[in-house]
Tab-separated table of C-alpha atoms in Angstrom:
chain	number	residue	atom	x	y	z
M	1	MET	CA	-71.034	-104.879	-77.136
M	2	GLU	CA	-67.925	-106.250	-75.440
M	3	THR	CA	-64.699	-105.435	-77.195
M	4	LEU	CA	-62.199	-108.111	-78.171
M	5	ASN	CA	-59.359	-105.808	-77.188
M	6	ARG	CA	-57.941	-104.643	-73.910
M	7	PRO	CA	-58.389	-101.021	-72.829
M	8	VAL	CA	-56.226	-98.186	-74.023
M	9	ASN	CA	-53.636	-97.088	-71.495
M	10	THR	CA	-54.882	-94.381	-69.114
M	11	ASN	CA	-52.209	-94.821	-66.443
M	12	GLY	CA	-49.606	-92.229	-67.303
M	13	ALA	CA	-48.648	-88.572	-67.403
M	14	LYS	CA	-51.310	-86.145	-68.590
M	15	SER	CA	-49.034	-83.151	-69.117
M	16	ILE	CA	-45.825	-82.700	-71.093
M	17	GLU	CA	-44.098	-81.393	-67.972
M	18	ASP	CA	-44.889	-84.569	-66.012
M	19	PHE	CA	-44.033	-86.775	-68.979
M	20	GLU	CA	-40.630	-85.174	-69.461
M	21	GLN	CA	-39.906	-85.297	-65.737
M	22	ILE	CA	-40.510	-89.062	-65.644
M	23	ARG	CA	-38.607	-89.552	-68.878
M	24	LYS	CA	-35.450	-88.142	-67.316
M	25	ASP	CA	-34.973	-91.559	-65.691
M	26	TYR	CA	-34.228	-92.940	-69.163
M	27	ASP	CA	-32.038	-90.110	-70.446
M	28	HIS	CA	-28.810	-92.105	-70.266
M	29	LYS	CA	-30.276	-95.039	-72.218
M	30	GLU	CA	-31.895	-92.821	-74.817
M	31	SER	CA	-28.697	-90.804	-75.212
M	32	PHE	CA	-26.800	-94.015	-75.846
M	33	LEU	CA	-29.368	-95.210	-78.389
M	34	LYS	CA	-29.442	-91.863	-80.180
M	35	GLN	CA	-25.684	-92.063	-80.500
M	36	VAL	CA	-25.837	-95.658	-81.781
M	37	PHE	CA	-28.579	-94.745	-84.264
M	38	ARG	CA	-27.365	-91.225	-85.012
M	39	GLU	CA	-27.432	-91.897	-88.760
M	40	LYS	CA	-30.394	-94.271	-88.686
M	41	ALA	CA	-33.009	-92.626	-86.471
M	42	PRO	CA	-35.936	-91.138	-88.408
M	43	ASP	CA	-35.108	-87.695	-89.733
M	44	TYR	CA	-38.384	-86.214	-88.464
M	45	THR	CA	-40.125	-85.624	-85.136
M	46	GLU	CA	-43.415	-87.510	-84.844
M	47	ILE	CA	-46.320	-86.456	-82.648
M	48	GLU	CA	-49.131	-88.999	-82.792
M	49	ILE	CA	-52.597	-87.971	-81.631
M	50	SER	CA	-55.252	-90.617	-81.020
M	51	PHE	CA	-58.357	-88.430	-80.783
M	52	PHE	CA	-60.750	-91.299	-80.040
M	53	GLN	CA	-61.307	-94.988	-80.833
M	54	LEU	CA	-64.866	-94.994	-82.180
M	55	CYS	CA	-65.164	-96.709	-85.571
M	56	HIS	CA	-67.913	-98.496	-87.489
M	57	MET	CA	-65.463	-101.106	-88.757
M	58	HIS	CA	-64.072	-103.739	-86.411
M	59	CYS	CA	-61.034	-105.052	-88.247
M	60	SER	CA	-59.426	-108.130	-86.757
M	61	PHE	CA	-55.885	-106.688	-86.797
M	62	CYS	CA	-56.926	-103.424	-85.113
M	63	TRP	CA	-55.931	-102.876	-81.498
M	64	GLN	CA	-58.662	-100.333	-80.744
M	65	ASP	CA	-61.886	-100.573	-78.746
M	66	THR	CA	-63.958	-99.391	-81.672
M	67	TYR	CA	-67.134	-99.072	-79.567
M	68	ASP	CA	-65.595	-96.523	-77.166
M	69	PRO	CA	-66.575	-92.855	-77.857
M	70	GLY	CA	-64.166	-91.474	-75.253
M	71	GLY	CA	-62.081	-88.538	-76.468
M	72	THR	CA	-64.590	-87.104	-78.922
M	73	GLN	CA	-65.337	-84.196	-76.586
M	74	ASN	CA	-61.761	-82.949	-76.120
M	75	ILE	CA	-60.262	-82.967	-79.621
M	76	VAL	CA	-59.345	-79.278	-79.630
M	77	GLU	CA	-57.863	-79.353	-76.111
M	78	LYS	CA	-55.142	-81.763	-77.258
M	79	ALA	CA	-53.635	-78.961	-79.359
M	80	GLN	CA	-52.272	-77.344	-76.193
M	81	THR	CA	-50.478	-80.565	-75.266
M	82	VAL	CA	-48.831	-80.573	-78.695
M	83	VAL	CA	-47.839	-76.925	-78.368
M	84	ASN	CA	-46.396	-77.575	-74.899
M	85	TYR	CA	-44.313	-80.399	-76.348
M	86	LEU	CA	-43.042	-78.179	-79.156
M	87	ILE	CA	-42.044	-75.581	-76.562
M	88	GLN	CA	-40.334	-78.098	-74.272
M	89	LYS	CA	-38.423	-79.861	-77.050
M	90	LYS	CA	-37.705	-76.907	-79.325
M	91	SER	CA	-33.946	-77.343	-79.236
M	92	SER	CA	-34.099	-81.030	-80.218
M	93	LEU	CA	-36.888	-80.976	-82.799
M	94	LYS	CA	-36.038	-82.290	-86.242
M	95	LYS	CA	-36.491	-79.950	-89.183
M	96	GLU	CA	-39.568	-81.913	-90.279
M	97	ILE	CA	-42.351	-82.301	-87.727
M	98	GLN	CA	-45.096	-84.769	-88.544
M	99	VAL	CA	-48.358	-84.668	-86.597
M	100	HIS	CA	-50.167	-87.968	-87.116
M	101	LEU	CA	-53.915	-87.785	-86.484
M	102	LEU	CA	-56.049	-90.865	-86.025
M	103	GLY	CA	-59.182	-92.314	-84.482
M	104	GLY	CA	-61.049	-94.639	-84.480
M	105	GLU	CA	-62.202	-93.409	-87.831
M	106	LEU	CA	-61.966	-89.649	-88.217
M	107	PHE	CA	-64.094	-89.438	-91.364
M	108	GLU	CA	-66.817	-91.918	-90.557
M	109	ASP	CA	-70.255	-91.111	-91.949
M	110	ARG	CA	-71.799	-90.598	-88.509
M	111	ASN	CA	-68.928	-88.387	-87.281
M	112	ASP	CA	-68.871	-84.635	-87.843
M	113	TYR	CA	-65.817	-83.292	-86.037
M	114	TYR	CA	-64.336	-81.368	-88.958
M	115	SER	CA	-64.524	-78.004	-87.208
M	116	ASP	CA	-62.713	-79.483	-84.195
M	117	TYR	CA	-59.994	-80.976	-86.413
M	118	PHE	CA	-59.576	-77.618	-88.132
M	119	GLU	CA	-59.307	-75.695	-84.863
M	120	PHE	CA	-56.781	-78.214	-83.543
M	121	ILE	CA	-54.622	-77.922	-86.665
M	122	GLN	CA	-54.869	-74.146	-86.796
M	123	SER	CA	-53.721	-73.837	-83.165
M	124	VAL	CA	-50.675	-76.031	-83.717
M	125	GLN	CA	-49.855	-74.413	-87.051
M	126	ASP	CA	-50.149	-70.892	-85.640
M	127	HIS	CA	-47.605	-71.753	-82.948
M	128	ALA	CA	-45.215	-73.315	-85.467
M	129	GLN	CA	-45.409	-70.323	-87.799
M	130	LYS	CA	-44.621	-67.907	-84.957
M	131	PHE	CA	-41.974	-69.828	-83.042
M	132	LEU	CA	-40.563	-72.600	-85.233
M	133	GLU	CA	-39.142	-70.798	-88.221
M	134	GLY	CA	-37.188	-73.155	-90.452
M	135	HIS	CA	-39.225	-76.214	-89.502
M	136	ASN	CA	-41.590	-77.991	-91.873
M	137	LEU	CA	-44.901	-79.006	-90.319
M	138	LYS	CA	-46.994	-81.758	-91.886
M	139	PHE	CA	-50.313	-83.227	-90.757
M	140	VAL	CA	-50.926	-86.883	-91.573
M	141	PHE	CA	-54.474	-88.241	-91.288
M	142	LEU	CA	-54.811	-92.003	-90.786
M	143	THR	CA	-58.175	-93.121	-92.168
M	144	ASN	CA	-59.807	-96.276	-93.504
M	145	MET	CA	-61.297	-94.241	-96.409
M	146	ASN	CA	-64.358	-96.470	-96.277
M	147	PHE	CA	-67.051	-93.828	-95.814
M	148	GLN	CA	-70.188	-94.611	-97.783
M	149	GLU	CA	-72.124	-91.359	-98.062
M	150	ASP	CA	-71.579	-88.713	-100.724
M	151	SER	CA	-72.177	-86.101	-98.034
M	152	THR	CA	-69.075	-87.369	-96.171
M	153	LEU	CA	-66.994	-87.150	-99.324
M	154	ASN	CA	-68.162	-83.561	-99.779
M	155	LYS	CA	-67.374	-82.682	-96.156
M	156	LEU	CA	-63.887	-84.135	-96.435
M	157	GLU	CA	-63.234	-82.343	-99.709
M	158	THR	CA	-64.372	-79.041	-98.218
M	159	PHE	CA	-62.231	-79.660	-95.133
M	160	LEU	CA	-59.081	-80.406	-97.137
M	161	THR	CA	-59.654	-77.361	-99.359
M	162	ARG	CA	-60.076	-75.200	-96.264
M	163	LEU	CA	-56.784	-76.507	-94.849
M	164	GLU	CA	-55.020	-75.724	-98.113
M	165	SER	CA	-56.395	-72.169	-97.925
M	166	ILE	CA	-54.322	-71.597	-94.755
M	167	ASN	CA	-51.261	-73.276	-96.331
M	168	THR	CA	-51.466	-76.459	-94.296
M	169	LYS	CA	-49.421	-79.368	-95.592
M	170	VAL	CA	-51.717	-82.360	-95.269
M	171	VAL	CA	-51.763	-85.946	-96.512
M	172	LEU	CA	-53.992	-88.977	-96.041
M	173	THR	CA	-52.738	-92.471	-95.289
M	174	THR	CA	-54.982	-95.478	-95.363
M	175	SER	CA	-54.853	-99.242	-95.172
M	176	TRP	CA	-56.009	-102.273	-97.071
M	177	ASP	CA	-56.035	-105.777	-95.684
M	178	PRO	CA	-57.001	-108.968	-97.530
M	179	THR	CA	-57.864	-110.893	-94.352
M	180	GLY	CA	-58.532	-108.444	-91.500
M	181	ARG	CA	-60.722	-106.116	-93.543
M	182	PRO	CA	-61.826	-107.982	-96.648
M	183	LEU	CA	-63.853	-105.852	-99.046
M	184	LYS	CA	-65.826	-107.989	-101.453
M	185	GLY	CA	-65.782	-106.781	-105.018
M	186	GLU	CA	-62.868	-104.529	-104.168
M	187	THR	CA	-62.850	-102.380	-107.295
M	188	SER	CA	-66.565	-101.647	-106.892
M	189	THR	CA	-66.318	-100.586	-103.233
M	190	LYS	CA	-66.577	-97.079	-101.845
M	191	PHE	CA	-63.024	-97.530	-100.564
M	192	HIS	CA	-61.729	-97.906	-104.112
M	193	HIS	CA	-63.778	-94.942	-105.279
M	194	ASN	CA	-62.670	-92.768	-102.348
M	195	ILE	CA	-58.934	-93.423	-102.653
M	196	ASN	CA	-59.067	-92.581	-106.334
M	197	TYR	CA	-61.168	-89.460	-105.766
M	198	PHE	CA	-58.653	-88.192	-103.173
M	199	LYS	CA	-55.615	-89.714	-104.853
M	200	LYS	CA	-53.561	-86.508	-104.787
M	201	TYR	CA	-53.751	-86.554	-100.983
M	202	VAL	CA	-53.164	-90.290	-100.417
M	203	SER	CA	-49.485	-90.659	-99.540
M	204	GLU	CA	-49.546	-94.406	-98.873
M	205	ILE	CA	-51.719	-97.470	-98.413
M	206	THR	CA	-50.478	-99.954	-95.830
M	207	PHE	CA	-51.224	-103.557	-94.999
M	208	VAL	CA	-50.435	-105.260	-91.697
M	209	LEU	CA	-48.215	-108.341	-91.656
M	210	THR	CA	-50.454	-110.600	-89.574
M	211	ARG	CA	-50.142	-114.355	-89.943
M	212	PRO	CA	-53.392	-114.661	-92.011
M	213	THR	CA	-52.311	-111.853	-94.338
M	214	ILE	CA	-48.892	-113.441	-94.789
M	215	LYS	CA	-50.606	-116.699	-95.696
M	216	LYS	CA	-52.622	-114.806	-98.302
M	217	LEU	CA	-49.479	-113.180	-99.707
M	218	LEU	CA	-47.745	-116.544	-99.971
M	219	SER	CA	-50.706	-117.941	-101.901
M	220	GLY	CA	-50.124	-115.319	-104.604
M	221	ASN	CA	-53.814	-114.434	-104.575
M	222	THR	CA	-53.617	-110.664	-104.046
M	223	PRO	CA	-54.873	-109.112	-107.311
M	224	TYR	CA	-56.086	-105.952	-105.593
M	225	LEU	CA	-52.610	-105.292	-104.221
M	226	ASP	CA	-51.321	-105.665	-107.782
M	227	LEU	CA	-53.936	-103.168	-108.958
M	228	LEU	CA	-53.085	-100.569	-106.308
M	229	ILE	CA	-49.413	-100.644	-107.245
M	230	ASN	CA	-50.167	-100.608	-110.975
M	231	GLU	CA	-52.416	-97.582	-110.473
M	232	GLY	CA	-49.532	-95.670	-108.928
M	233	PHE	CA	-50.372	-95.789	-105.231
M	234	THR	CA	-47.491	-96.078	-102.782
M	235	VAL	CA	-48.037	-99.338	-100.906
M	236	GLU	CA	-46.250	-100.091	-97.656
M	237	TYR	CA	-46.267	-102.846	-95.044
M	238	ASP	CA	-46.657	-102.386	-91.304
M	239	TYR	CA	-45.985	-104.650	-88.345
M	240	TYR	CA	-48.673	-106.135	-86.141
M	241	MET	CA	-49.296	-104.361	-82.828
M	242	PRO	CA	-50.114	-107.119	-80.284
M	243	THR	CA	-53.778	-107.381	-79.299
M	244	ASN	CA	-55.870	-110.002	-77.527
M	245	LEU	CA	-55.774	-112.014	-80.776
M	246	VAL	CA	-52.039	-112.691	-80.714
M	247	ASP	CA	-52.568	-116.458	-80.865
M	248	LYS	CA	-54.301	-116.028	-84.214
M	249	LEU	CA	-52.548	-113.013	-85.693
M	250	MET	CA	-48.958	-112.885	-84.429
M	251	PRO	CA	-46.521	-114.017	-87.142
M	252	SER	CA	-43.369	-115.969	-86.423
M	253	ASP	CA	-39.939	-114.881	-87.592
M	254	ARG	CA	-40.157	-117.561	-90.290
M	255	ASP	CA	-43.543	-116.188	-91.409
M	256	LEU	CA	-42.024	-112.731	-91.773
M	257	LEU	CA	-38.985	-114.040	-93.626
M	258	ASN	CA	-41.173	-115.854	-96.142
M	259	ALA	CA	-43.411	-112.802	-96.507
M	260	PHE	CA	-40.464	-110.526	-97.205
M	261	ARG	CA	-39.104	-112.969	-99.775
M	262	VAL	CA	-42.390	-112.816	-101.687
M	263	LEU	CA	-42.729	-109.041	-101.361
M	264	ILE	CA	-39.164	-108.399	-102.493
M	265	LYS	CA	-39.678	-110.524	-105.580
M	266	LYS	CA	-43.196	-109.447	-106.488
M	267	TYR	CA	-43.475	-105.909	-105.129
M	268	PRO	CA	-39.981	-104.367	-105.174
M	269	SER	CA	-41.459	-100.859	-105.314
M	270	ILE	CA	-42.502	-101.034	-101.637
M	271	PRO	CA	-40.305	-98.307	-100.077
M	272	LYS	CA	-39.239	-100.198	-96.940
M	273	LEU	CA	-37.914	-103.043	-99.121
M	274	LYS	CA	-35.513	-100.900	-101.136
M	275	GLN	CA	-32.378	-102.046	-99.329
M	276	TRP	CA	-33.148	-105.628	-100.397
M	277	ALA	CA	-35.048	-105.152	-103.641
M	278	ASP	CA	-33.317	-102.294	-105.446
M	279	PRO	CA	-30.152	-103.470	-107.239
M	280	GLU	CA	-28.997	-99.853	-107.466
M	281	TRP	CA	-29.439	-99.194	-103.745
M	282	ASP	CA	-26.517	-97.189	-102.368
M	283	ARG	CA	-25.221	-99.434	-99.604
M	284	THR	CA	-23.132	-96.647	-98.119
M	285	ILE	CA	-26.228	-94.693	-97.054
M	286	PRO	CA	-27.590	-95.766	-93.630
M	287	THR	CA	-31.136	-97.086	-93.703
M	288	ARG	CA	-33.611	-95.362	-91.412
M	289	LEU	CA	-35.184	-97.367	-88.601
M	290	THR	CA	-38.680	-98.762	-88.992
M	291	CYS	CA	-39.414	-97.526	-85.466
M	292	ALA	CA	-39.805	-93.785	-84.841
M	293	SER	CA	-39.924	-93.952	-81.043
M	294	LEU	CA	-36.590	-92.185	-80.462
M	295	ASN	CA	-38.206	-89.019	-81.874
M	296	LYS	CA	-41.841	-89.594	-80.945
M	297	ILE	CA	-44.634	-89.139	-78.435
M	298	THR	CA	-48.205	-90.429	-78.500
M	299	ILE	CA	-51.201	-88.632	-76.981
M	300	LEU	CA	-54.109	-90.959	-76.209
M	301	PRO	CA	-57.874	-90.197	-76.157
M	302	ASP	CA	-58.022	-89.286	-72.443
M	303	GLY	CA	-54.858	-87.173	-72.677
M	304	THR	CA	-52.415	-89.796	-71.414
M	305	ILE	CA	-48.967	-89.326	-72.974
M	306	THR	CA	-46.751	-92.287	-73.883
M	307	ASN	CA	-43.737	-92.923	-76.080
M	308	CYS	CA	-45.622	-95.013	-78.642
M	309	ARG	CA	-47.692	-97.780	-77.031
M	310	HIS	CA	-51.466	-97.375	-76.913
M	311	LEU	CA	-52.698	-100.384	-74.969
M	312	SER	CA	-52.642	-101.327	-71.332
M	313	TYR	CA	-50.578	-104.506	-71.542
M	314	SER	CA	-49.944	-107.067	-68.852
M	315	PRO	CA	-46.282	-107.057	-67.720
M	316	ASP	CA	-45.946	-110.812	-68.250
M	317	GLU	CA	-46.617	-110.487	-72.004
M	318	PHE	CA	-43.212	-109.020	-72.832
M	319	GLU	CA	-39.591	-109.890	-72.259
M	320	THR	CA	-38.746	-106.451	-70.871
M	321	GLU	CA	-40.582	-104.287	-68.395
M	322	ILE	CA	-43.085	-101.937	-70.024
M	323	LYS	CA	-42.332	-98.252	-69.608
M	324	ASN	CA	-44.857	-95.738	-70.910
M	325	GLU	CA	-42.325	-92.980	-71.287
M	326	SER	CA	-39.571	-94.793	-73.196
M	327	ASN	CA	-39.019	-97.781	-75.467
M	328	SER	CA	-35.307	-97.769	-74.620
M	329	ASP	CA	-35.370	-101.043	-72.670
M	330	MET	CA	-37.066	-102.881	-75.536
M	331	MET	CA	-34.635	-101.409	-78.018
M	332	MET	CA	-31.636	-102.311	-75.884
M	333	ASN	CA	-32.927	-105.858	-75.487
M	334	PHE	CA	-33.407	-106.211	-79.243
M	335	ILE	CA	-29.974	-104.977	-80.330
M	336	SER	CA	-28.312	-107.049	-77.601
M	337	LYS	CA	-30.143	-110.265	-78.414
M	338	LYS	CA	-29.724	-109.858	-82.171
M	339	GLU	CA	-26.109	-108.637	-81.813
M	340	CYS	CA	-26.960	-105.742	-84.105
M	341	LEU	CA	-23.928	-103.611	-83.348
M	342	SER	CA	-21.528	-106.291	-84.551
M	343	CYS	CA	-23.591	-107.190	-87.602
M	344	GLU	CA	-22.035	-106.455	-90.977
M	345	PHE	CA	-25.430	-105.251	-92.228
M	346	PHE	CA	-26.220	-102.953	-89.291
M	347	GLN	CA	-26.027	-99.692	-91.233
M	348	GLU	CA	-28.311	-100.998	-93.974
M	349	CYS	CA	-30.831	-102.724	-91.731
M	350	PRO	CA	-34.159	-101.050	-90.818
M	351	LEU	CA	-34.482	-103.379	-87.809
M	352	SER	CA	-37.974	-104.310	-86.660
M	353	CYS	CA	-40.916	-103.104	-84.601
M	354	PHE	CA	-39.499	-103.346	-81.089
M	355	LEU	CA	-42.921	-103.791	-79.484
M	356	MET	CA	-43.821	-106.795	-81.628
M	357	SER	CA	-40.323	-108.238	-81.334
M	358	ASP	CA	-40.388	-108.046	-77.537
M	359	HIS	CA	-43.676	-109.934	-77.200
M	360	LYS	CA	-43.331	-113.430	-75.747
M	361	LYS	CA	-45.692	-114.897	-78.339
M	362	TYR	CA	-43.399	-113.714	-81.133
M	363	ASN	CA	-40.256	-114.894	-79.396
M	364	GLY	CA	-41.836	-118.182	-78.380
M	365	SER	CA	-42.531	-119.045	-82.009
M	366	SER	CA	-39.015	-118.194	-83.207
M	367	SER	CA	-37.496	-120.975	-85.303
M	368	LEU	CA	-34.754	-119.345	-87.381
M	369	ASP	CA	-31.066	-119.868	-86.710
M	370	GLU	CA	-30.226	-116.241	-87.380
M	371	CYS	CA	-31.927	-112.856	-87.610
M	372	LEU	CA	-34.391	-112.834	-90.504
M	373	TYR	CA	-33.059	-109.491	-91.746
M	374	LYS	CA	-29.522	-110.831	-91.886
M	375	THR	CA	-30.814	-113.758	-93.956
M	376	LEU	CA	-32.444	-111.322	-96.398
M	377	PHE	CA	-29.176	-109.419	-96.784
M	378	ARG	CA	-27.245	-112.639	-97.364
M	379	GLU	CA	-29.733	-113.713	-100.034
M	380	ARG	CA	-29.478	-110.303	-101.679
M	381	ASN	CA	-25.696	-110.591	-101.845
């Protein structure tokens, strides 16, 4: 079946050595940005591994080619790329190192790659234990938690128990979406059962701020979101990564402003809203950036290494030239256009997703007189 999405990027460095050599061209920009955001950059190093794209669900907001099995045969081999990165960047690694693992869907009923996942994790963990004393290593699995078979639940439980037996710190993150992945009879679904069964591992449940989801939020008809929060799950929002469906899914700045207004009022417990929603928020403490790309690499299914982008985009889709190795140009464009450095709320502001914000569809639909985040801070005050 033909995918709705464009292909994942395969045109880039395949080794850490080549990646770092190319990235030297952006050292001066990244050094400047790290100085500007020295108190705001994420306080962890993120290594994102996209093992493969294959998934039985085909959610409208998802950027992946969910029919593509590529990458399933070289899961373990990607551990060496991670280790090489840890060796190359040892002096600049943050104390906390997060390894984010995703598909596709890693725990799909028809998949059985648990032994490969375990070998991958063990290889990376063994290196960290020997050579990275004083660092905290955490593995974060991104999963839709929508497996249907009891046998899959048992495999996952056995896998997680096995990881705990070698002292691996592991969490699960998942997503819920009222428009891109509607689950009828939500409380009776396997998803609801699975997240409750593995609740001690589920660190957060995210939803993507697409235009249809924002419309749903504004309608007030999100009882399942209410339930998740009331049941003690940490719920978080995420920004939309541009796909071929940008005309349908890309929100405008006004859409986002209205969404944040509703979320702040109705769901103040969402962590990324604290600087607007929590009346006791310490305004002297700098807010961390939404974007982790200053301390991040992404390894794609075929081994291609990028800063954070997965897809092979057309150059005419964005305001700035796309660079696989660095988001610095997009970041510079954002803070220049928004005049962030002269903003009175700069230290408190999480800023945005620079990829989404640089897309011409997003910028072409802009209708606000000032930055939406500045408006939120003014309304808070």
